[in-house]
mmCIF file of C-alpha atoms in Angstrom:
data_model
loop_
_atom_site.group_PDB
_atom_site.id
_atom_site.type_symbol
_atom_site.label_atom_id
_atom_site.label_comp_id
_atom_site.label_asym_id
_atom_site.label_seq_id
_atom_site.Cartn_x
_atom_site.Cartn_y
_atom_site.Cartn_z
ATOM 1 C CA ASP A 1350 0.000 0.000 0.000
ATOM 2 C CA GLN A 1351 1.700 3.166 -1.213
ATOM 3 C CA GLN A 1352 1.179 5.910 1.312
ATOM 4 C CA VAL A 1353 2.853 8.524 -0.883
ATOM 5 C CA LYS A 1354 2.092 8.514 -4.586
ATOM 6 C CA GLN A 1355 3.542 10.374 -7.505
ATOM 7 C CA ASN A 1356 1.354 9.389 -10.405
ATOM 8 C CA SER A 1357 3.405 11.014 -13.146
ATOM 9 C CA PRO A 1358 6.651 9.144 -13.772
ATOM 10 C CA SER A 1359 7.881 11.841 -16.137
ATOM 11 C CA LEU A 1360 7.314 15.463 -17.101
ATOM 12 C CA SER A 1361 8.824 17.576 -19.884
ATOM 13 C CA VAL A 1362 8.758 21.353 -19.750
ATOM 14 C CA GLN A 1363 10.221 24.099 -21.909
ATOM 15 C CA GLU A 1364 12.931 26.238 -20.359
ATOM 16 C CA GLY A 1365 11.465 29.339 -18.742
ATOM 17 C CA ARG A 1366 8.029 27.818 -18.221
ATOM 18 C CA ILE A 1367 6.532 26.509 -15.008
ATOM 19 C CA SER A 1368 7.064 22.934 -13.857
ATOM 20 C CA ILE A 1369 4.390 21.464 -11.606
ATOM 21 C CA LEU A 1370 5.073 18.178 -9.879
ATOM 22 C CA ASN A 1371 2.285 16.515 -7.939
ATOM 23 C CA CYS A 1372 2.119 14.186 -4.975
ATOM 24 C CA ASP A 1373 -0.748 12.546 -3.094
ATOM 25 C CA TYR A 1374 -0.685 10.866 0.301
ATOM 26 C CA THR A 1375 -3.050 8.708 2.296
ATOM 27 C CA ASN A 1376 -1.761 8.732 5.883
ATOM 28 C CA SER A 1377 -3.372 11.483 7.955
ATOM 29 C CA MET A 1378 -0.586 11.239 10.509
ATOM 30 C CA PHE A 1379 1.951 12.780 8.146
ATOM 31 C CA ASP A 1380 2.746 16.244 9.429
ATOM 32 C CA TYR A 1381 5.831 17.185 7.448
ATOM 33 C CA PHE A 1382 6.404 16.988 3.735
ATOM 34 C CA LEU A 1383 9.562 17.323 1.731
ATOM 35 C CA TRP A 1384 10.791 17.364 -1.805
ATOM 36 C CA TYR A 1385 14.115 15.812 -2.698
ATOM 37 C CA LYS A 1386 15.959 16.109 -5.979
ATOM 38 C CA LYS A 1387 18.132 13.326 -7.328
ATOM 39 C CA TYR A 1388 20.689 13.369 -10.092
ATOM 40 C CA PRO A 1389 21.951 10.088 -11.596
ATOM 41 C CA ALA A 1390 24.552 8.299 -9.476
ATOM 42 C CA GLU A 1391 24.018 10.694 -6.583
ATOM 43 C CA GLY A 1392 21.973 10.470 -3.416
ATOM 44 C CA PRO A 1393 18.835 12.561 -3.035
ATOM 45 C CA THR A 1394 19.362 16.123 -1.840
ATOM 46 C CA PHE A 1395 16.849 18.104 0.121
ATOM 47 C CA LEU A 1396 15.053 20.809 -1.836
ATOM 48 C CA ILE A 1397 12.170 22.281 0.127
ATOM 49 C CA SER A 1398 9.756 21.284 2.860
ATOM 50 C CA ILE A 1399 6.451 22.280 4.367
ATOM 51 C CA SER A 1400 4.840 21.690 7.718
ATOM 52 C CA SER A 1401 1.229 20.576 7.826
ATOM 53 C CA ILE A 1402 0.272 23.778 9.608
ATOM 54 C CA LYS A 1403 1.073 25.736 6.469
ATOM 55 C CA ASP A 1404 -0.328 25.668 2.974
ATOM 56 C CA LYS A 1405 2.535 27.272 1.115
ATOM 57 C CA ASN A 1406 6.290 27.587 1.393
ATOM 58 C CA GLU A 1407 8.445 29.458 -1.056
ATOM 59 C CA ASP A 1408 12.195 29.400 -1.597
ATOM 60 C CA GLY A 1409 13.434 31.252 -4.638
ATOM 61 C CA ARG A 1410 12.154 29.546 -7.764
ATOM 62 C CA PHE A 1411 10.626 26.705 -5.761
ATOM 63 C CA THR A 1412 7.227 26.784 -4.079
ATOM 64 C CA VAL A 1413 5.494 23.912 -2.374
ATOM 65 C CA PHE A 1414 1.729 23.956 -1.882
ATOM 66 C CA LEU A 1415 -0.109 21.729 0.564
ATOM 67 C CA ASN A 1416 -3.824 20.945 0.416
ATOM 68 C CA LYS A 1417 -4.514 18.931 3.547
ATOM 69 C CA SER A 1418 -8.182 18.321 2.823
ATOM 70 C CA ALA A 1419 -7.246 16.749 -0.498
ATOM 71 C CA LYS A 1420 -4.094 15.127 0.907
ATOM 72 C CA HIS A 1421 -2.217 16.637 -1.994
ATOM 73 C CA LEU A 1422 0.938 18.622 -2.390
ATOM 74 C CA SER A 1423 2.674 20.086 -5.366
ATOM 75 C CA LEU A 1424 6.028 21.576 -6.226
ATOM 76 C CA HIS A 1425 6.175 24.536 -8.584
ATOM 77 C CA ILE A 1426 9.407 25.555 -10.268
ATOM 78 C CA VAL A 1427 9.330 28.937 -11.957
ATOM 79 C CA PRO A 1428 11.109 29.589 -14.235
ATOM 80 C CA SER A 1429 12.324 26.116 -15.081
ATOM 81 C CA GLN A 1430 15.971 25.741 -16.073
ATOM 82 C CA PRO A 1431 17.787 22.879 -17.848
ATOM 83 C CA GLY A 1432 19.765 22.252 -14.641
ATOM 84 C CA ASP A 1433 16.503 21.398 -12.918
ATOM 85 C CA SER A 1434 16.328 18.203 -14.952
ATOM 86 C CA ALA A 1435 16.403 15.435 -12.352
ATOM 87 C CA VAL A 1436 14.172 12.966 -10.540
ATOM 88 C CA TYR A 1437 12.025 14.653 -7.901
ATOM 89 C CA PHE A 1438 10.858 12.645 -4.928
ATOM 90 C CA CYS A 1439 8.038 13.655 -2.673
ATOM 91 C CA ALA A 1440 8.413 12.451 0.917
ATOM 92 C CA ALA A 1441 6.316 12.586 4.037
ATOM 93 C CA SER A 1442 7.029 11.972 7.681
ATOM 94 C CA TYR A 1443 5.580 11.894 11.158
ATOM 95 C CA LEU A 1444 7.196 11.496 14.535
ATOM 96 C CA SER A 1445 7.183 7.863 15.603
ATOM 97 C CA GLY A 1446 8.869 7.273 18.921
ATOM 98 C CA SER A 1447 12.062 9.280 18.881
ATOM 99 C CA ALA A 1448 12.574 9.487 15.166
ATOM 100 C CA ARG A 1449 11.077 10.524 11.916
ATOM 101 C CA GLN A 1450 11.247 8.227 8.960
ATOM 102 C CA LEU A 1451 10.693 9.315 5.450
ATOM 103 C CA THR A 1452 8.100 7.667 3.259
ATOM 104 C CA PHE A 1453 8.918 8.381 -0.347
ATOM 105 C CA GLY A 1454 6.932 8.482 -3.522
ATOM 106 C CA SER A 1455 8.223 6.733 -6.635
ATOM 107 C CA GLY A 1456 9.589 9.919 -8.161
ATOM 108 C CA THR A 1457 8.957 12.049 -11.230
ATOM 109 C CA GLN A 1458 11.623 12.522 -13.881
ATOM 110 C CA LEU A 1459 11.598 16.189 -14.877
ATOM 111 C CA THR A 1460 13.196 17.152 -18.164
ATOM 112 C CA VAL A 1461 13.582 20.839 -18.914
ATOM 113 C CA LEU A 1462 14.111 21.387 -22.603
ATOM 114 C CA PRO A 1463 16.365 24.258 -23.713
ATOM 115 C CA GLY B 1286 34.812 13.668 4.541
ATOM 116 C CA ALA B 1287 32.096 16.278 4.546
ATOM 117 C CA GLY B 1288 29.259 14.054 3.385
ATOM 118 C CA VAL B 1289 27.862 10.561 3.760
ATOM 119 C CA SER B 1290 29.970 8.011 1.915
ATOM 120 C CA GLN B 1291 29.057 4.517 0.848
ATOM 121 C CA SER B 1292 31.084 1.627 -0.478
ATOM 122 C CA PRO B 1293 31.246 -0.045 -2.819
ATOM 123 C CA SER B 1294 29.547 2.194 -5.353
ATOM 124 C CA ASN B 1295 28.676 -0.849 -7.449
ATOM 125 C CA LYS B 1296 28.460 -4.508 -6.523
ATOM 126 C CA VAL B 1297 27.693 -7.397 -8.851
ATOM 127 C CA THR B 1298 27.218 -10.750 -7.197
ATOM 128 C CA GLU B 1299 25.866 -14.158 -7.947
ATOM 129 C CA LYS B 1300 22.602 -15.410 -6.549
ATOM 130 C CA GLY B 1301 23.121 -17.116 -3.212
ATOM 131 C CA LYS B 1302 26.231 -15.164 -2.223
ATOM 132 C CA ASP B 1303 26.417 -12.843 0.781
ATOM 133 C CA VAL B 1304 27.164 -9.126 0.380
ATOM 134 C CA GLU B 1305 28.157 -6.361 2.761
ATOM 135 C CA LEU B 1306 27.404 -2.725 2.102
ATOM 136 C CA ARG B 1307 29.098 -0.002 4.091
ATOM 137 C CA CYS B 1308 28.000 3.448 5.130
ATOM 138 C CA ASP B 1309 30.119 6.183 6.706
ATOM 139 C CA PRO B 1310 27.783 8.868 8.051
ATOM 140 C CA ILE B 1311 28.610 12.499 8.592
ATOM 141 C CA SER B 1312 30.773 12.841 11.663
ATOM 142 C CA GLY B 1313 28.673 13.556 14.747
ATOM 143 C CA HIS B 1314 25.389 12.437 13.256
ATOM 144 C CA THR B 1315 23.710 10.123 15.734
ATOM 145 C CA ALA B 1316 20.941 8.814 13.504
ATOM 146 C CA LEU B 1317 21.573 6.599 10.507
ATOM 147 C CA TYR B 1318 19.038 5.257 8.021
ATOM 148 C CA TRP B 1319 19.136 2.649 5.289
ATOM 149 C CA TYR B 1320 16.808 2.825 2.296
ATOM 150 C CA ARG B 1321 16.672 1.000 -0.981
ATOM 151 C CA GLN B 1322 15.368 1.988 -4.362
ATOM 152 C CA SER B 1323 14.324 -0.746 -6.702
ATOM 153 C CA LEU B 1324 13.917 -0.035 -10.398
ATOM 154 C CA GLY B 1325 10.949 2.252 -10.981
ATOM 155 C CA GLN B 1326 10.146 2.426 -7.294
ATOM 156 C CA GLY B 1327 10.442 5.057 -4.616
ATOM 157 C CA LEU B 1328 12.848 4.859 -1.752
ATOM 158 C CA GLU B 1329 11.892 2.109 0.675
ATOM 159 C CA PHE B 1330 12.830 2.465 4.360
ATOM 160 C CA LEU B 1331 14.797 -0.488 5.707
ATOM 161 C CA ILE B 1332 16.208 0.286 9.141
ATOM 162 C CA TYR B 1333 17.065 3.151 11.453
ATOM 163 C CA PHE B 1334 19.884 3.410 14.001
ATOM 164 C CA GLN B 1335 20.049 5.745 16.950
ATOM 165 C CA GLY B 1336 23.649 5.432 18.093
ATOM 166 C CA ASN B 1337 24.483 1.742 17.891
ATOM 167 C CA SER B 1338 20.995 0.473 18.532
ATOM 168 C CA ALA B 1339 18.274 -0.108 15.980
ATOM 169 C CA PRO B 1340 14.882 0.793 17.463
ATOM 170 C CA ASP B 1341 13.140 0.257 14.176
ATOM 171 C CA LYS B 1342 13.926 -2.708 11.957
ATOM 172 C CA SER B 1343 10.450 -2.880 10.523
ATOM 173 C CA GLY B 1344 11.517 -2.206 6.977
ATOM 174 C CA LEU B 1345 13.908 -5.111 6.600
ATOM 175 C CA PRO B 1346 12.281 -7.267 3.893
ATOM 176 C CA SER B 1347 13.384 -10.644 5.235
ATOM 177 C CA ASP B 1348 15.636 -12.320 7.789
ATOM 178 C CA ARG B 1349 18.345 -12.471 5.133
ATOM 179 C CA PHE B 1350 18.857 -8.766 5.779
ATOM 180 C CA SER B 1351 20.714 -7.520 8.827
ATOM 181 C CA ALA B 1352 22.536 -4.377 9.794
ATOM 182 C CA GLU B 1353 24.833 -3.242 12.507
ATOM 183 C CA ARG B 1354 26.473 -0.043 13.575
ATOM 184 C CA THR B 1355 29.601 0.194 15.666
ATOM 185 C CA GLY B 1356 31.080 3.077 17.573
ATOM 186 C CA GLY B 1357 28.070 5.198 16.718
ATOM 187 C CA SER B 1358 29.554 5.694 13.298
ATOM 188 C CA VAL B 1359 30.043 3.201 10.477
ATOM 189 C CA SER B 1360 27.168 0.924 9.570
ATOM 190 C CA THR B 1361 27.148 -2.298 7.574
ATOM 191 C CA LEU B 1362 24.110 -3.720 5.822
ATOM 192 C CA THR B 1363 24.485 -7.448 5.163
ATOM 193 C CA ILE B 1364 22.375 -9.440 2.750
ATOM 194 C CA GLN B 1365 22.766 -13.180 3.018
ATOM 195 C CA ARG B 1366 21.995 -15.639 0.224
ATOM 196 C CA THR B 1367 21.213 -12.838 -2.196
ATOM 197 C CA GLN B 1368 18.282 -13.174 -4.557
ATOM 198 C CA GLN B 1369 17.661 -11.408 -7.848
ATOM 199 C CA GLU B 1370 14.890 -9.330 -6.268
ATOM 200 C CA ASP B 1371 17.503 -7.825 -3.942
ATOM 201 C CA SER B 1372 18.928 -5.915 -6.913
ATOM 202 C CA ALA B 1373 18.487 -2.232 -6.131
ATOM 203 C CA VAL B 1374 20.302 0.918 -5.132
ATOM 204 C CA TYR B 1375 20.895 0.896 -1.385
ATOM 205 C CA LEU B 1376 21.025 4.393 0.100
ATOM 206 C CA CYS B 1377 22.283 5.438 3.484
ATOM 207 C CA ALA B 1378 21.374 8.701 5.193
ATOM 208 C CA SER B 1379 22.370 10.314 8.450
ATOM 209 C CA SER B 1380 20.973 13.084 10.581
ATOM 210 C CA LEU B 1381 22.129 15.037 13.582
ATOM 211 C CA VAL B 1382 18.909 15.041 15.556
ATOM 212 C CA PRO B 1383 16.643 12.118 14.700
ATOM 213 C CA GLY B 1384 13.385 13.607 15.941
ATOM 214 C CA GLN B 1385 13.613 16.814 14.001
ATOM 215 C CA PRO B 1386 11.865 17.300 10.676
ATOM 216 C CA THR B 1387 13.817 15.260 8.258
ATOM 217 C CA ARG B 1388 15.244 18.005 6.123
ATOM 218 C CA GLU B 1389 18.344 17.105 8.057
ATOM 219 C CA GLN B 1390 18.707 13.652 6.540
ATOM 220 C CA PHE B 1391 21.734 13.740 4.305
ATOM 221 C CA PHE B 1392 22.054 10.975 1.772
ATOM 222 C CA GLY B 1393 25.064 9.143 0.449
ATOM 223 C CA PRO B 1394 25.461 8.351 -3.249
ATOM 224 C CA GLY B 1395 24.226 4.793 -2.814
ATOM 225 C CA THR B 1396 25.473 1.318 -3.654
ATOM 226 C CA ARG B 1397 24.057 -0.239 -6.801
ATOM 227 C CA LEU B 1398 23.654 -3.971 -6.144
ATOM 228 C CA THR B 1399 23.096 -6.333 -9.039
ATOM 229 C CA VAL B 1400 22.362 -9.967 -8.311
ATOM 230 C CA LEU B 1401 22.843 -12.194 -11.330
#
């Protein structure tokens, strides 16, 4: 049972346009959501996060939106650049005992075309 | 080094053999996590260490998988009698404060395991 779902395995966008990556979750206990970016042969690197008490968080070209009622979050990249081409993983967590574990989606390959 | 390192970067083995994967976390990070990514799948949680103890082993897929951590630092993930379905990229991450929001999990580059 996938608790975090990214239904689009790939997305192509023209340079300068907006990229929108989507993520859905099922577990109501998740209270923190993150986006990670992964280049080939490298580990994922943290990109941006949002707490469940917020509905939007912005960091430069990256904005994450959270719709708790729909259990949906999205990552907007504006403007998209060729260097943004990577796999983007959505992740969610909640505090269990003394630690937080990440539950990841299956990723979306973003290709930004020059 | 400054980041999480893993070795080997690639491992090809024959079905039925044992393999050991190593993770060197960032110095001072008390929490260490193992994940794996199978082809076309997301990252799957395997096990979490706080210091040398593993309070959560719930993600280990079978008893062929085990992990240990010594000295609160290096961790080894061992897969016994490997099967073809074990083929995946195994990722290690570490964090300074395990209970904090997990933006502080830093990932290594992974070990790509191929079981023939």
